[in-house]
CSV table of C-alpha atoms in Angstrom, one decimal:
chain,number,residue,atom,x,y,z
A,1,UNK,CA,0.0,0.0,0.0
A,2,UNK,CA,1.6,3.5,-1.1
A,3,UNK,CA,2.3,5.7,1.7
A,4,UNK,CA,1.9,9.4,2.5
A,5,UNK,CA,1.8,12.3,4.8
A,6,UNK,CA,3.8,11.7,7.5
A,7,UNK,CA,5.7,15.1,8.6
A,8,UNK,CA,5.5,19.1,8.0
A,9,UNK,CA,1.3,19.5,8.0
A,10,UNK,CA,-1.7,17.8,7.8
A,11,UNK,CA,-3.5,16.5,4.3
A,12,UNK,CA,-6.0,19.3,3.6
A,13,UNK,CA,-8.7,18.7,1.1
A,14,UNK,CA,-12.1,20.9,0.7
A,15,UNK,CA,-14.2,18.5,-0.2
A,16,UNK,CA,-17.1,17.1,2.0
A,17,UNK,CA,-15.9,13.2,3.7
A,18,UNK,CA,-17.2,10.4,1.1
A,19,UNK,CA,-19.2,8.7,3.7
A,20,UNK,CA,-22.6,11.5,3.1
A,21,UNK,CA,-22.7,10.4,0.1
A,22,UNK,CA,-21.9,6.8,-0.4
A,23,UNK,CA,-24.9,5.9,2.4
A,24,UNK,CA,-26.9,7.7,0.4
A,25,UNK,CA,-26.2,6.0,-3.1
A,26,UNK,CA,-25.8,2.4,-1.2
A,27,UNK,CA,-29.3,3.2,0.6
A,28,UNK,CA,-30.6,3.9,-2.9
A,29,UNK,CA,-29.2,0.8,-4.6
A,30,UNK,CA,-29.7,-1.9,-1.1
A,31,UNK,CA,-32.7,0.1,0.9
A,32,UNK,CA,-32.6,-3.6,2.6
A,33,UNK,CA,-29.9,-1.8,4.7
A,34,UNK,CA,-32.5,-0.2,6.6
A,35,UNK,CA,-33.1,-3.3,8.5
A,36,UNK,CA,-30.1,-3.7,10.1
A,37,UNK,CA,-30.5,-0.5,11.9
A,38,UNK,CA,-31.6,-0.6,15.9
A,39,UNK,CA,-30.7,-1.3,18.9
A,40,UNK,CA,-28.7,-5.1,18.8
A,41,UNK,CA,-30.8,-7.1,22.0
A,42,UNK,CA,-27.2,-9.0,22.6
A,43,UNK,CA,-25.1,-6.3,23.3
A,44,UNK,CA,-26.7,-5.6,27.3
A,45,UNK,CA,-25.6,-8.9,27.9
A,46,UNK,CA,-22.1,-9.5,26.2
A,47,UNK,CA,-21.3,-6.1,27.9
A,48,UNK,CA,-22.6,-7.1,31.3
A,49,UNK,CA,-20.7,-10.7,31.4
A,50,UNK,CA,-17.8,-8.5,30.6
A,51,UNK,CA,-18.3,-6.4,33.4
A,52,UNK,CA,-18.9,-8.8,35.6
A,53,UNK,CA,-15.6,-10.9,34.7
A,54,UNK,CA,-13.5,-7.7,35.4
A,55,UNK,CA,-15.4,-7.7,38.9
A,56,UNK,CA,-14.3,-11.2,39.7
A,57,UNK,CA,-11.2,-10.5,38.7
A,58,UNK,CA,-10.6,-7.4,41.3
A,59,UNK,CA,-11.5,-10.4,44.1
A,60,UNK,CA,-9.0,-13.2,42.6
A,61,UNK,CA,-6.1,-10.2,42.0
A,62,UNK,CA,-6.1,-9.3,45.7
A,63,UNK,CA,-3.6,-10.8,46.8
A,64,UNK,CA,-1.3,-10.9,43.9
A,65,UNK,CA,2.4,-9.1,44.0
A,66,UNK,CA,2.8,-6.9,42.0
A,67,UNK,CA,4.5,-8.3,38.8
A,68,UNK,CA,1.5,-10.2,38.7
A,69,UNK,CA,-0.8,-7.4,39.0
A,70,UNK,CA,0.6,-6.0,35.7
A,71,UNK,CA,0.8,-8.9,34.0
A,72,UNK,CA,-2.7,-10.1,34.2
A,73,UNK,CA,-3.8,-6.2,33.6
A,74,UNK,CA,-1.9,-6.5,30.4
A,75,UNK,CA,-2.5,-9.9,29.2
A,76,UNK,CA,-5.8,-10.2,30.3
A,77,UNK,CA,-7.7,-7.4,32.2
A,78,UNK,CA,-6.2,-4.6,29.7
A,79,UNK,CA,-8.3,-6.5,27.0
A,80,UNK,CA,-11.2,-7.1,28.5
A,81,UNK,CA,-11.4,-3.0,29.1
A,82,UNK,CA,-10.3,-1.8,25.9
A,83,UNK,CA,-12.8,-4.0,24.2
A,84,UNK,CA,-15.5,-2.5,26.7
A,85,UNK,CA,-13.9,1.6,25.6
A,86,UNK,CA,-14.9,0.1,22.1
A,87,UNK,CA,-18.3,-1.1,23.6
A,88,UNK,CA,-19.1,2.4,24.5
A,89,UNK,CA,-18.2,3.4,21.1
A,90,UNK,CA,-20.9,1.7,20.1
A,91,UNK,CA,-23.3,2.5,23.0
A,92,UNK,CA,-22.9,5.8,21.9
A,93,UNK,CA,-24.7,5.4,18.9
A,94,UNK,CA,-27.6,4.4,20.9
A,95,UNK,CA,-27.4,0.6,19.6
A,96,UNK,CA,-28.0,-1.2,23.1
A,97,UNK,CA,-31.7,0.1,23.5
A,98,UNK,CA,-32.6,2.4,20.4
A,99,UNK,CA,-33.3,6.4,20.3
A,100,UNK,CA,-36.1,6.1,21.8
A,101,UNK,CA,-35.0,5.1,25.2
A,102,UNK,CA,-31.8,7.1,25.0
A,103,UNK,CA,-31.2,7.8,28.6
A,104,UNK,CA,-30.7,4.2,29.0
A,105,UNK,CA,-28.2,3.7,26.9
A,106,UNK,CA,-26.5,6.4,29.1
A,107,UNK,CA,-26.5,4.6,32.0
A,108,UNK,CA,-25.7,1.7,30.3
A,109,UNK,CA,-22.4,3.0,29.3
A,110,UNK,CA,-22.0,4.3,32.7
A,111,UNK,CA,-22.1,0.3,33.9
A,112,UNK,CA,-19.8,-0.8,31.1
A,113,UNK,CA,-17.4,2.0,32.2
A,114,UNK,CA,-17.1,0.1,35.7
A,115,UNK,CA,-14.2,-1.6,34.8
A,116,UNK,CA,-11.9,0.8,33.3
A,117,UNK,CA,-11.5,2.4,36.5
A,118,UNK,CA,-11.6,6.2,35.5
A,119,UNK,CA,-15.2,8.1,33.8
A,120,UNK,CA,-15.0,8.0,30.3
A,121,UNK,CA,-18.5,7.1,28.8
A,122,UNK,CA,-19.9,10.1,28.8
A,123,UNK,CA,-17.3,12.7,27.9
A,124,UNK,CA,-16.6,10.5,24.6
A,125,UNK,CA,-20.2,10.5,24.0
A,126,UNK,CA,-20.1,14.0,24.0
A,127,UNK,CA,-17.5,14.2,21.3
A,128,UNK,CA,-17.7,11.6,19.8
A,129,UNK,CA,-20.9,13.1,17.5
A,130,UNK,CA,-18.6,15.4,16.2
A,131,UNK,CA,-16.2,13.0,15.3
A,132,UNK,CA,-19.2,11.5,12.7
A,133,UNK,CA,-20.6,15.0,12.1
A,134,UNK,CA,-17.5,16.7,11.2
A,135,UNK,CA,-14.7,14.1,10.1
A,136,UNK,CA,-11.3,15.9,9.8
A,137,UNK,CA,-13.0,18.9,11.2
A,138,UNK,CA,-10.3,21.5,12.2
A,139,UNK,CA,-10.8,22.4,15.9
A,140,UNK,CA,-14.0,20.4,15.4
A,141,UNK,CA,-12.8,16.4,15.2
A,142,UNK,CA,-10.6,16.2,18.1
A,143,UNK,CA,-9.5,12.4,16.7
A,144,UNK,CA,-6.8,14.7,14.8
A,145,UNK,CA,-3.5,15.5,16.7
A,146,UNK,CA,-2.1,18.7,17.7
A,147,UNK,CA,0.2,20.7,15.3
A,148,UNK,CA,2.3,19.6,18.6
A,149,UNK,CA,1.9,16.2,18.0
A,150,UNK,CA,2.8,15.9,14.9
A,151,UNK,CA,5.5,18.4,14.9
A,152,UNK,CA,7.1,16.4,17.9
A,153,UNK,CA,6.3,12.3,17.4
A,154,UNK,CA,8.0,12.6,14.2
A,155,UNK,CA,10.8,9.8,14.7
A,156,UNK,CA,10.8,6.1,15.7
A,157,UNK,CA,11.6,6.8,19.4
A,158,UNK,CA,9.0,9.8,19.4
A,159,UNK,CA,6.2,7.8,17.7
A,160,UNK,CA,6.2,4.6,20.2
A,161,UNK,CA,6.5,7.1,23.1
A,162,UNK,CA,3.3,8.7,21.7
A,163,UNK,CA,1.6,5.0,21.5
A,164,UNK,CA,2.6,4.6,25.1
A,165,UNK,CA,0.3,7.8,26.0
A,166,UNK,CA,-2.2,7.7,23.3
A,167,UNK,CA,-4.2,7.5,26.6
A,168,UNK,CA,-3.0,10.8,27.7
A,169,UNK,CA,-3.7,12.5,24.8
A,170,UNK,CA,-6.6,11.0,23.9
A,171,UNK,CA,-8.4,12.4,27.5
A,172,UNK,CA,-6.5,15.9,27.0
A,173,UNK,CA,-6.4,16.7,23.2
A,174,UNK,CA,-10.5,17.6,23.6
A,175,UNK,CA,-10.1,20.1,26.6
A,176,UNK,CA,-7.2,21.5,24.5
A,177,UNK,CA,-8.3,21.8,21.2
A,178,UNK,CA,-12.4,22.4,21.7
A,179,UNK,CA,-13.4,22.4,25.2
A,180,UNK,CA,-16.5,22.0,26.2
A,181,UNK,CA,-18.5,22.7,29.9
A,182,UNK,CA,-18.8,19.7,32.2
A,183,UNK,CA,-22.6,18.5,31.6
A,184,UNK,CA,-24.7,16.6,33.9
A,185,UNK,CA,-23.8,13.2,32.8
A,186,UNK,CA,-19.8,13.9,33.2
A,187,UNK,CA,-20.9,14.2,36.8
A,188,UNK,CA,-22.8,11.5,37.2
A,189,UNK,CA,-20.6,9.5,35.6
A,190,UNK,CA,-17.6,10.6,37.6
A,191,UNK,CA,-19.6,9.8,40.8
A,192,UNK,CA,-20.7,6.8,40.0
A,193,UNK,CA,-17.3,5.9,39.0
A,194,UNK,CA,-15.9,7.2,42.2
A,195,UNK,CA,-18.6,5.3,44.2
A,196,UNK,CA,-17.5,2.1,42.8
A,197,UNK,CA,-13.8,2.3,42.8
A,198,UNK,CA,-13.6,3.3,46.6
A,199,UNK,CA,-16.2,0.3,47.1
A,200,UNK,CA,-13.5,-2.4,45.6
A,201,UNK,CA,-11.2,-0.6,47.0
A,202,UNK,CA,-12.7,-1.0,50.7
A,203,UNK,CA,-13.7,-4.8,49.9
A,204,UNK,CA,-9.9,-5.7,48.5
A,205,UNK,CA,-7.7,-3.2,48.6
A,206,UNK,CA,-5.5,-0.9,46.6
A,207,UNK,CA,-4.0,-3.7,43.9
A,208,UNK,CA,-7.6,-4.4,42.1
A,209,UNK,CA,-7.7,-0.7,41.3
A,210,UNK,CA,-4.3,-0.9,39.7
A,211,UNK,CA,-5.3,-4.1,37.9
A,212,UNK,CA,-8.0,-2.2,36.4
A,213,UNK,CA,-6.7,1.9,35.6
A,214,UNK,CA,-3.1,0.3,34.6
A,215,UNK,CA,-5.1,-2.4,31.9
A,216,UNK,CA,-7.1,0.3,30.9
A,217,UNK,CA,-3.7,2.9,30.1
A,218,UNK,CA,-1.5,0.0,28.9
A,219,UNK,CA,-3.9,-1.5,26.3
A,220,UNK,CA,-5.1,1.4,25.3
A,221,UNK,CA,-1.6,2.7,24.4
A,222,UNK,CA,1.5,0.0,23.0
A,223,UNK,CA,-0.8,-3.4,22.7
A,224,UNK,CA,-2.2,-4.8,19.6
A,225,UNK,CA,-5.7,-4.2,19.5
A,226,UNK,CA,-4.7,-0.3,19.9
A,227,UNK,CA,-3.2,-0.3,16.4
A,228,UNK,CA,-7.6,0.2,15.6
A,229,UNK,CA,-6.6,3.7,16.8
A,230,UNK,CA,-4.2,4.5,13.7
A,231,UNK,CA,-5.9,1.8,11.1
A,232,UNK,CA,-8.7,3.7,11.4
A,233,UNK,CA,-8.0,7.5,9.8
A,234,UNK,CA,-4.5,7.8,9.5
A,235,UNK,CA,-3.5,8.3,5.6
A,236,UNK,CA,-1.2,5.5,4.8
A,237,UNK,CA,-2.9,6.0,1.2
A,238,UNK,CA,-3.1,9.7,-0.2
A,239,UNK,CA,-6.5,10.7,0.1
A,240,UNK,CA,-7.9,7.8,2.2
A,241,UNK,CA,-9.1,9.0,5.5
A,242,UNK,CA,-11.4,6.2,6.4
A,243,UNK,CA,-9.6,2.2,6.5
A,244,UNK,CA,-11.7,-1.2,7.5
A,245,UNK,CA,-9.9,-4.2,8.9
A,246,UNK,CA,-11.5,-7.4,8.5
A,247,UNK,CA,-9.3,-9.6,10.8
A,248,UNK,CA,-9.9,-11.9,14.2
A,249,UNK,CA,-9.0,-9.1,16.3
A,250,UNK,CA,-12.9,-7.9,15.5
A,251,UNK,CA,-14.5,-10.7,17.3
A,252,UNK,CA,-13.2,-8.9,20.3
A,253,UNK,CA,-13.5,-5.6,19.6
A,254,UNK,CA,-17.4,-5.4,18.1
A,255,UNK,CA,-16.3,-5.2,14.6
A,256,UNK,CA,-14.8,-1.8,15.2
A,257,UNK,CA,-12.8,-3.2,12.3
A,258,UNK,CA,-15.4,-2.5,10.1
A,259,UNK,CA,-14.7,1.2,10.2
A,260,UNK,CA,-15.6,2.4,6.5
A,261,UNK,CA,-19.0,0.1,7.1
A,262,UNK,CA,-19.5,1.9,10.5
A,263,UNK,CA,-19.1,6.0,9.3
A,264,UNK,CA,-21.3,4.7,6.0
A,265,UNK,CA,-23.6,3.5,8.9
A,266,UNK,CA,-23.2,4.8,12.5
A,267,UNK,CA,-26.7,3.4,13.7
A,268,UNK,CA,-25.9,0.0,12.3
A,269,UNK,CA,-24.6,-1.8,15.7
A,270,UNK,CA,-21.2,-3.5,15.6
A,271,UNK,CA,-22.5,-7.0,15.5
A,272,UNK,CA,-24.5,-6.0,12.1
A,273,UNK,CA,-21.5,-4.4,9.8
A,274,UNK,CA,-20.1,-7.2,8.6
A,275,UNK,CA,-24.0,-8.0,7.0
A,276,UNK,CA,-23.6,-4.6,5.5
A,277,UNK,CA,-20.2,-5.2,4.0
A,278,UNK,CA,-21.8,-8.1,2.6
A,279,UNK,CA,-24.9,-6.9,0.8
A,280,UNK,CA,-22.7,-3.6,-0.6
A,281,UNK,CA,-19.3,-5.7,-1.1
A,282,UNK,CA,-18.8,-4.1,-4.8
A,283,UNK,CA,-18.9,-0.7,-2.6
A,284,UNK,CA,-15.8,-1.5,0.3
A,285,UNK,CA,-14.6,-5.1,-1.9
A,286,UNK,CA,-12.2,-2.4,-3.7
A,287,UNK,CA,-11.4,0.0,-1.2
A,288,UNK,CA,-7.5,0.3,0.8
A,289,UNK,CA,-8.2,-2.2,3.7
A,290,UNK,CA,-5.8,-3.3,6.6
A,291,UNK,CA,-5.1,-6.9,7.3
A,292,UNK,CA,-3.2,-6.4,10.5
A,293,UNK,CA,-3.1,-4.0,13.6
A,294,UNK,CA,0.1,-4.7,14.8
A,295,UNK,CA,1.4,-4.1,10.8
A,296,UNK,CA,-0.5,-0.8,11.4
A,297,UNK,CA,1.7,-0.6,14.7
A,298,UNK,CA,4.9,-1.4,13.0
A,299,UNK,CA,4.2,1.1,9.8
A,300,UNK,CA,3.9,4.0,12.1
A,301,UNK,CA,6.8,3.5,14.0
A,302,UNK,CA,8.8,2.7,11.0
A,303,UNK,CA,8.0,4.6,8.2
A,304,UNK,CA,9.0,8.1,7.7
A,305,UNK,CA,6.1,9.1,5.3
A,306,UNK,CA,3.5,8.2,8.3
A,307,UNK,CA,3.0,9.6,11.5
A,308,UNK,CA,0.4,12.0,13.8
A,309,UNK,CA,0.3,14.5,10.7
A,310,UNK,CA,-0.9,11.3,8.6
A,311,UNK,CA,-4.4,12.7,9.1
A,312,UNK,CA,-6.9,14.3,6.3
A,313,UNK,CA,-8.3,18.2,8.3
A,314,UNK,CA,-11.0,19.9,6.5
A,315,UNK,CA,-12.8,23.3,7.3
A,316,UNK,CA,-16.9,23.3,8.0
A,317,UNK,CA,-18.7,25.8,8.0
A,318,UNK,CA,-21.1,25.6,11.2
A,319,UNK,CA,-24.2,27.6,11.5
A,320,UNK,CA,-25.1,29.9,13.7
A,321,UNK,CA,-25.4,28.1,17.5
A,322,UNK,CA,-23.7,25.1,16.4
């Protein structure tokens, strides 16, 4: 795959992002599509068992020393919370219990955030519409990095330390580059958290809180299933912002592989893309596609012509109140 964009600025193009109108012509061609959109009745109880494992885990990691702690939240724990991070993703598209019972899939989130130690559900709800809205958006699509970032994590050395705290900038890069006030669900959900981690922490001490933040930070920085993070928009192919994976690393991730499929589609649960690849396969069959995240990892790291300024910005033009 040819490769592109990878120091001095950003790819800027001033056209709108091709998933508007690709829905609309594959809508037009397959309105079966239609179906496939809703809430998915499996996901409230995949995400609960999950939740539930990560619980039992905080009893049977008490008394562990501490090499142990990190392996297990590594190997094992890590996994189980990124995978949930990507279960919110998709919770925030209101695919657990539909539109029309929104709030619930709020407080769902709020339960699948449990184990990942710190609140997250809602704030990435909050931006993550934007993300969809306003792909590549300058000051709008705080995916993109920082004129910082890519300025600075331009070498080897640079890049993996900037895998290591994807984490980091991930929770920052929003109150830097398009802040937003604290809502009422941020609270809750920071409570709730709160509540929750002082309650394990009571019943078993310190070391099941740092089996479950330290899984969370490691796995969602240096581990395989993180190279989703740069497969996703990053332009290893001039003018291709949006890349699908197709690989076993989605039967753990809800499909988040199927990225192209899921911007075409964001109300399409997880669990239903790879239907949607299938009915439309003359529409993605052709298109630049990844066949391994840790590849993805190694590119990045590797390659001069890719790294955080690998990213396609556009300008919108909001209206007034926006």
């Amino acid at each position: 795959m040819g490769k592109t964009g990878g120091r001095g600025d950003f790819e800027w193009v001033y056209s709108d992002q091709p998933h508007t109108s690709r829905r609309k012509e594959i809508l037009a061609k397959y309105p079966e599509i239609k179906s496939l959109m809703g809430p998915d009745p499996h996901l409230k109880w995949v995400v609960s068992g999950m939740v539930l494992t990560q619980l039992l885990a905080c009893y049977l990691v008490r008394n562990l020393s501490w090499k142990w702690i990190f392996f297990w939240a590594y190997a094992f724990g890590g996994c189980i919370n990124h995978s949930l991070t990507l279960a919110i993703h998709d919770i925030s598209h209101n695919v657990a219990f539909g539109n029309k019972l929104a709030k619930w899939n709020r407080w769902f989130a709020m339960w699948a955030n449990l184990p990942i130690g710190l609140p997250y559900s809602a704030s990435f709800k909050k931006y993550h519409i934007d993300h969809h809205r306003y792909l590549g958006g300058d000051w709008l699509d705080v995916d993109i990095p920082t004129d910082f970032e890519g300025w600075f994590f331009c070498t080897p050395t640079r890049k993996v330390l900037w895998l290591f705290l994807q984490p980091l900038f991930y929770a920052l890069r929003p109150l830097v580059v398009n802040p937003k006030p604290v809502c009422r669900l941020e609270i809750q959900n920071a409570v709730i958290q709160l509540t929750v981690d002082i309650i394990i922490f009571y019943l078993w001490g310190l070391k099941p809180i740092v089996y479950l933040i330290a899984g969370s930070i490691l796995c969602m920085g240096l581990h395989p299933i993180s190279g989703h993070f740069i497969a996703e928009h990053y332009m290893f192919l001039k003018g291709h912002e949006t890349y699908s994976y197709y690989g076993p690393l989605n039967w753990i991730t809800f499909n988040v592989g199927y990225h192209m499929e899921h911007h075409d589609f964001p109300s399409i649960p997880g669990s239903k893309l790879p239907q949607v690849k299938q009915i439309a396969a003359e529409y993605y069959d052709s298109l630049p596609q990844h066949t391994s995240w840790t590849r993805v990892l190694w590119d990045f790291v590797f390659d001069d012509s890719i790294g955080p300024y690998a990213r396609i910005k556009r300008e919108y033009k909001l209206n007034k109140g926006e």
